[in-house]
Amino acid sequence: MTEKTALTPATHTAPPAKFSHGVRKGNILQVAGQVGFLPAVEGEPPTVAGPTLREQTLQTFANVKAILEEGGASWDDVMMMRVYLTDVDHFAEMNVIYNQYFQEEGLKAPASARTTVYVGLPAGLLIEIDALAVLG
């Protein structure tokens, strides 16, 4: 049986509760919901990348990518992404940012499946993204 491995890139602080930023077991890698926090600075609280949806979305993608890479995966391995927005009015703008980002990343495989839902997040946060990757 394959062992489960927790993934915490150097850019991330320890989670605020008993969970992992990412977990890999065999060829399955699950990235926990990530938000637009800038890379961690030891001894300082997390800092949001900026007040705009674009700033937070791009930083959230960077945070998801860091966990994928920590687990030996890439965007091409992602099968499913879930996007959580705090404002229904951000849907169209997020799609523009999303499409541009993956075009610039040179995504080789067909795009992953995706679900977008609307939720409440802590004050100042506009977006959260999680991902499921299958390697190999």
mmCIF file of N, CA, C and O in Angstrom, residues 36-71:
data_model
loop_
_atom_site.group_PDB
_atom_site.id
_atom_site.type_symbol
_atom_site.label_atom_id
_atom_site.label_comp_id
_atom_site.label_asym_id
_atom_site.label_seq_id
_atom_site.Cartn_x
_atom_site.Cartn_y
_atom_site.Cartn_z
ATOM 1 N N GLY A 36 -5.041 33.814 -2.019
ATOM 2 C CA GLY A 36 -4.027 34.708 -2.555
ATOM 3 C C GLY A 36 -3.059 35.289 -1.549
ATOM 4 O O GLY A 36 -2.761 36.485 -1.594
ATOM 5 N N PHE A 37 -2.538 34.475 -0.644
ATOM 6 C CA PHE A 37 -1.514 34.945 0.283
ATOM 7 C C PHE A 37 -0.157 34.949 -0.404
ATOM 8 O O PHE A 37 0.194 33.998 -1.119
ATOM 9 N N LEU A 38 0.607 36.008 -0.161
ATOM 10 C CA LEU A 38 1.983 36.086 -0.649
ATOM 11 C C LEU A 38 2.821 35.018 0.041
ATOM 12 O O LEU A 38 2.430 34.502 1.092
ATOM 13 N N PRO A 39 4.005 34.676 -0.513
ATOM 14 C CA PRO A 39 4.869 33.700 0.167
ATOM 15 C C PRO A 39 5.083 34.070 1.632
ATOM 16 O O PRO A 39 5.204 35.255 1.987
ATOM 17 N N ALA A 40 5.124 33.046 2.446
ATOM 18 C CA ALA A 40 5.213 33.217 3.903
ATOM 19 C C ALA A 40 6.505 33.901 4.320
ATOM 20 O O ALA A 40 7.566 33.665 3.750
ATOM 21 N N VAL A 41 6.388 34.739 5.328
ATOM 22 C CA VAL A 41 7.537 35.348 5.989
ATOM 23 C C VAL A 41 7.459 34.895 7.441
ATOM 24 O O VAL A 41 6.463 35.183 8.137
ATOM 25 N N GLU A 42 8.484 34.175 7.890
ATOM 26 C CA GLU A 42 8.461 33.602 9.231
ATOM 27 C C GLU A 42 8.235 34.671 10.287
ATOM 28 O O GLU A 42 8.840 35.741 10.268
ATOM 29 N N GLY A 43 7.310 34.382 11.198
ATOM 30 C CA GLY A 43 7.008 35.288 12.297
ATOM 31 C C GLY A 43 6.009 36.370 11.956
ATOM 32 O O GLY A 43 5.644 37.173 12.807
ATOM 33 N N GLU A 44 5.549 36.414 10.694
ATOM 34 C CA GLU A 44 4.573 37.428 10.301
ATOM 35 C C GLU A 44 3.283 36.750 9.849
ATOM 36 O O GLU A 44 3.315 35.657 9.289
ATOM 37 N N PRO A 45 2.151 37.419 10.072
ATOM 38 C CA PRO A 45 0.886 36.826 9.620
ATOM 39 C C PRO A 45 0.820 36.822 8.100
ATOM 40 O O PRO A 45 1.510 37.602 7.439
ATOM 41 N N PRO A 46 -0.022 35.971 7.533
ATOM 42 C CA PRO A 46 -0.165 35.944 6.071
ATOM 43 C C PRO A 46 -0.611 37.304 5.533
ATOM 44 O O PRO A 46 -1.371 38.023 6.183
ATOM 45 N N THR A 47 -0.117 37.638 4.331
ATOM 46 C CA THR A 47 -0.447 38.897 3.678
ATOM 47 C C THR A 47 -1.134 38.605 2.351
ATOM 48 O O THR A 47 -0.615 37.839 1.540
ATOM 49 N N VAL A 48 -2.278 39.230 2.129
ATOM 50 C CA VAL A 48 -3.012 39.058 0.876
ATOM 51 C C VAL A 48 -2.252 39.785 -0.233
ATOM 52 O O VAL A 48 -1.722 40.880 -0.034
ATOM 53 N N ALA A 49 -2.197 39.172 -1.422
ATOM 54 C CA ALA A 49 -1.438 39.713 -2.554
ATOM 55 C C ALA A 49 -1.887 41.108 -2.956
ATOM 56 O O ALA A 49 -1.098 41.887 -3.481
ATOM 57 N N GLY A 50 -3.118 41.437 -2.745
ATOM 58 C CA GLY A 50 -3.640 42.751 -3.095
ATOM 59 C C GLY A 50 -5.147 42.729 -3.024
ATOM 60 O O GLY A 50 -5.759 41.680 -2.837
ATOM 61 N N PRO A 51 -5.761 43.879 -3.219
ATOM 62 C CA PRO A 51 -7.208 43.959 -3.071
ATOM 63 C C PRO A 51 -7.993 43.517 -4.302
ATOM 64 O O PRO A 51 -9.201 43.316 -4.217
ATOM 65 N N THR A 52 -7.322 43.348 -5.457
ATOM 66 C CA THR A 52 -8.066 43.052 -6.676
ATOM 67 C C THR A 52 -8.190 41.554 -6.930
ATOM 68 O O THR A 52 -7.360 40.754 -6.488
ATOM 69 N N LEU A 53 -9.214 41.194 -7.683
ATOM 70 C CA LEU A 53 -9.407 39.800 -8.054
ATOM 71 C C LEU A 53 -8.219 39.298 -8.871
ATOM 72 O O LEU A 53 -7.760 38.181 -8.660
ATOM 73 N N ARG A 54 -7.692 40.111 -9.780
ATOM 74 C CA ARG A 54 -6.541 39.705 -10.599
ATOM 75 C C ARG A 54 -5.335 39.377 -9.717
ATOM 76 O O ARG A 54 -4.732 38.317 -9.865
ATOM 77 N N GLU A 55 -4.986 40.261 -8.799
ATOM 78 C CA GLU A 55 -3.828 40.019 -7.922
ATOM 79 C C GLU A 55 -4.015 38.734 -7.115
ATOM 80 O O GLU A 55 -3.098 37.912 -7.016
ATOM 81 N N GLN A 56 -5.181 38.573 -6.533
ATOM 82 C CA GLN A 56 -5.426 37.402 -5.690
ATOM 83 C C GLN A 56 -5.497 36.115 -6.509
ATOM 84 O O GLN A 56 -4.986 35.080 -6.081
ATOM 85 N N THR A 57 -6.090 36.171 -7.691
ATOM 86 C CA THR A 57 -6.191 34.972 -8.522
ATOM 87 C C THR A 57 -4.808 34.519 -8.978
ATOM 88 O O THR A 57 -4.479 33.326 -8.896
ATOM 89 N N LEU A 58 -3.992 35.440 -9.443
ATOM 90 C CA LEU A 58 -2.651 35.069 -9.905
ATOM 91 C C LEU A 58 -1.808 34.512 -8.767
ATOM 92 O O LEU A 58 -1.067 33.533 -8.947
ATOM 93 N N GLN A 59 -1.918 35.082 -7.572
ATOM 94 C CA GLN A 59 -1.170 34.555 -6.433
ATOM 95 C C GLN A 59 -1.720 33.199 -6.009
ATOM 96 O O GLN A 59 -0.966 32.298 -5.637
ATOM 97 N N THR A 60 -3.039 33.034 -6.090
ATOM 98 C CA THR A 60 -3.635 31.743 -5.759
ATOM 99 C C THR A 60 -3.130 30.672 -6.717
ATOM 100 O O THR A 60 -2.767 29.570 -6.292
ATOM 101 N N PHE A 61 -3.083 30.983 -8.010
ATOM 102 C CA PHE A 61 -2.516 30.038 -8.978
ATOM 103 C C PHE A 61 -1.071 29.696 -8.619
ATOM 104 O O PHE A 61 -0.661 28.542 -8.695
ATOM 105 N N ALA A 62 -0.281 30.687 -8.241
ATOM 106 C CA ALA A 62 1.120 30.447 -7.856
ATOM 107 C C ALA A 62 1.186 29.516 -6.651
ATOM 108 O O ALA A 62 2.057 28.627 -6.585
ATOM 109 N N ASN A 63 0.277 29.680 -5.704
ATOM 110 C CA ASN A 63 0.263 28.839 -4.506
ATOM 111 C C ASN A 63 -0.146 27.402 -4.829
ATOM 112 O O ASN A 63 0.439 26.454 -4.311
ATOM 113 N N VAL A 64 -1.136 27.240 -5.701
ATOM 114 C CA VAL A 64 -1.541 25.892 -6.124
ATOM 115 C C VAL A 64 -0.383 25.236 -6.881
ATOM 116 O O VAL A 64 -0.036 24.078 -6.625
ATOM 117 N N LYS A 65 0.229 25.983 -7.792
ATOM 118 C CA LYS A 65 1.337 25.452 -8.594
ATOM 119 C C LYS A 65 2.497 25.005 -7.711
ATOM 120 O O LYS A 65 3.124 23.965 -7.959
ATOM 121 N N ALA A 66 2.797 25.759 -6.663
ATOM 122 C CA ALA A 66 3.898 25.395 -5.753
ATOM 123 C C ALA A 66 3.637 24.041 -5.099
ATOM 124 O O ALA A 66 4.557 23.223 -4.952
ATOM 125 N N ILE A 67 2.403 23.766 -4.745
ATOM 126 C CA ILE A 67 2.068 22.476 -4.122
ATOM 127 C C ILE A 67 2.108 21.365 -5.164
ATOM 128 O O ILE A 67 2.630 20.276 -4.893
ATOM 129 N N LEU A 68 1.581 21.632 -6.354
ATOM 130 C CA LEU A 68 1.674 20.636 -7.422
ATOM 131 C C LEU A 68 3.132 20.244 -7.652
ATOM 132 O O LEU A 68 3.472 19.055 -7.703
ATOM 133 N N GLU A 69 3.994 21.241 -7.786
ATOM 134 C CA GLU A 69 5.415 20.976 -8.044
ATOM 135 C C GLU A 69 6.072 20.247 -6.874
ATOM 136 O O GLU A 69 6.901 19.359 -7.078
ATOM 137 N N GLU A 70 5.694 20.603 -5.655
ATOM 138 C CA GLU A 70 6.232 19.925 -4.466
ATOM 139 C C GLU A 70 5.904 18.429 -4.508
ATOM 140 O O GLU A 70 6.675 17.593 -4.040
ATOM 141 N N GLY A 71 4.758 18.098 -5.099
ATOM 142 C CA GLY A 71 4.332 16.704 -5.201
ATOM 143 C C GLY A 71 4.716 16.033 -6.511
ATOM 144 O O GLY A 71 4.285 14.916 -6.780
#
